[in-house]
């Protein structure tokens, strides 16, 4: 039925309306939490400083190009 498909959305909306609507609006506007205006505003609100995470992914600084593998 039509109501069954939207029941999880309605449960989140009634349980946490501010968080739900904030996420909904940021999704509509395609805002990323790691972009500077949003990130700096969130840092001011929470009082913490977040830094950009850098992961090595095992490439040892060789860039993001393809890697060769050998299969025995």
PDB file of C-alpha atoms in Angstrom:
ATOM      1  CA  UNK A   1       0.000   0.000   0.000  1.00  0.00           C
ATOM      2  CA  UNK A   2       1.058   3.599  -0.507  1.00  0.00           C
ATOM      3  CA  UNK A   3       1.439   4.353   3.205  1.00  0.00           C
ATOM      4  CA  UNK A   4       3.702   1.345   3.815  1.00  0.00           C
ATOM      5  CA  UNK A   5       6.328   2.685   1.423  1.00  0.00           C
ATOM      6  CA  UNK A   6       6.599   6.021   3.204  1.00  0.00           C
ATOM      7  CA  UNK A   7       6.337   4.781   6.797  1.00  0.00           C
ATOM      8  CA  UNK A   8      10.150   4.803   7.441  1.00  0.00           C
ATOM      9  CA  UNK A   9      10.354   8.375   6.151  1.00  0.00           C
ATOM     10  CA  UNK A  10       7.422   9.453   8.290  1.00  0.00           C
ATOM     11  CA  UNK A  11       8.903   7.741  11.354  1.00  0.00           C
ATOM     12  CA  UNK A  12      12.156   9.680  10.957  1.00  0.00           C
ATOM     13  CA  UNK A  13      10.274  12.905  10.291  1.00  0.00           C
ATOM     14  CA  UNK A  14       8.173  12.622  13.434  1.00  0.00           C
ATOM     15  CA  UNK A  15      11.075  11.333  15.570  1.00  0.00           C
ATOM     16  CA  UNK A  16      13.698  13.920  14.615  1.00  0.00           C
ATOM     17  CA  UNK A  17      12.071  16.683  12.584  1.00  0.00           C
ATOM     18  CA  UNK A  18      14.922  19.218  12.632  1.00  0.00           C
ATOM     19  CA  UNK A  19      17.595  16.699  11.655  1.00  0.00           C
ATOM     20  CA  UNK A  20      15.368  15.174   8.989  1.00  0.00           C
ATOM     21  CA  UNK A  21      14.462  18.489   7.406  1.00  0.00           C
ATOM     22  CA  UNK A  22      18.071  19.673   7.558  1.00  0.00           C
ATOM     23  CA  UNK A  23      19.244  16.561   5.761  1.00  0.00           C
ATOM     24  CA  UNK A  24      16.390  16.799   3.281  1.00  0.00           C
ATOM     25  CA  UNK A  25      17.167  20.425   2.418  1.00  0.00           C
ATOM     26  CA  UNK A  26      20.909  19.757   2.155  1.00  0.00           C
ATOM     27  CA  UNK A  27      20.142  16.880  -0.186  1.00  0.00           C
ATOM     28  CA  UNK A  28      17.918  19.053  -2.341  1.00  0.00           C
ATOM     29  CA  UNK A  29      20.575  21.746  -2.509  1.00  0.00           C
ATOM     30  CA  UNK A  30      23.287  19.103  -3.017  1.00  0.00           C
ATOM     31  CA  UNK A  31      25.386  20.442  -0.155  1.00  0.00           C
ATOM     32  CA  UNK A  32      28.360  18.429   1.011  1.00  0.00           C
ATOM     33  CA  UNK A  33      29.339  18.437   4.668  1.00  0.00           C
ATOM     34  CA  UNK A  34      33.008  18.531   3.674  1.00  0.00           C
ATOM     35  CA  UNK A  35      32.728  21.702   1.573  1.00  0.00           C
ATOM     36  CA  UNK A  36      34.053  24.864   3.173  1.00  0.00           C
ATOM     37  CA  UNK A  37      30.945  26.948   3.936  1.00  0.00           C
ATOM     38  CA  UNK A  38      29.076  24.048   5.502  1.00  0.00           C
ATOM     39  CA  UNK A  39      32.128  22.580   7.228  1.00  0.00           C
ATOM     40  CA  UNK A  40      33.148  25.871   8.815  1.00  0.00           C
ATOM     41  CA  UNK A  41      29.592  26.513   9.999  1.00  0.00           C
ATOM     42  CA  UNK A  42      29.393  23.024  11.517  1.00  0.00           C
ATOM     43  CA  UNK A  43      32.734  23.548  13.230  1.00  0.00           C
ATOM     44  CA  UNK A  44      31.437  26.771  14.786  1.00  0.00           C
ATOM     45  CA  UNK A  45      28.254  25.069  15.959  1.00  0.00           C
ATOM     46  CA  UNK A  46      29.977  22.077  17.540  1.00  0.00           C
ATOM     47  CA  UNK A  47      33.073  23.875  18.785  1.00  0.00           C
ATOM     48  CA  UNK A  48      35.404  21.320  17.234  1.00  0.00           C
ATOM     49  CA  UNK A  49      37.900  21.622  14.449  1.00  0.00           C
ATOM     50  CA  UNK A  50      37.722  18.961  11.773  1.00  0.00           C
ATOM     51  CA  UNK A  51      40.568  18.404   9.385  1.00  0.00           C
ATOM     52  CA  UNK A  52      40.485  16.875   5.947  1.00  0.00           C
ATOM     53  CA  UNK A  53      41.271  13.207   6.164  1.00  0.00           C
ATOM     54  CA  UNK A  54      44.068  11.928   4.027  1.00  0.00           C
ATOM     55  CA  UNK A  55      44.248   8.264   3.292  1.00  0.00           C
ATOM     56  CA  UNK A  56      47.215   6.540   1.754  1.00  0.00           C
ATOM     57  CA  UNK A  57      45.262   3.608   0.273  1.00  0.00           C
ATOM     58  CA  UNK A  58      48.532   1.759  -0.122  1.00  0.00           C
ATOM     59  CA  UNK A  59      49.694   3.678  -3.186  1.00  0.00           C
ATOM     60  CA  UNK A  60      52.778   5.136  -1.437  1.00  0.00           C
ATOM     61  CA  UNK A  61      52.400   8.537  -3.068  1.00  0.00           C
ATOM     62  CA  UNK A  62      52.334   7.268  -6.634  1.00  0.00           C
ATOM     63  CA  UNK A  63      49.128   9.095  -7.499  1.00  0.00           C
ATOM     64  CA  UNK A  64      45.680   7.822  -8.274  1.00  0.00           C
ATOM     65  CA  UNK A  65      46.497   5.956 -11.483  1.00  0.00           C
ATOM     66  CA  UNK A  66      45.911   2.280 -12.121  1.00  0.00           C
ATOM     67  CA  UNK A  67      48.076  -0.309 -10.442  1.00  0.00           C
ATOM     68  CA  UNK A  68      49.302  -3.492 -12.014  1.00  0.00           C
ATOM     69  CA  UNK A  69      48.696  -6.866 -10.421  1.00  0.00           C
ATOM     70  CA  UNK A  70      49.847 -10.347 -11.291  1.00  0.00           C
ATOM     71  CA  UNK A  71      47.600 -13.358 -10.983  1.00  0.00           C
ATOM     72  CA  UNK A  72      49.206 -16.785 -10.596  1.00  0.00           C
TER      73      UNK A  72
END
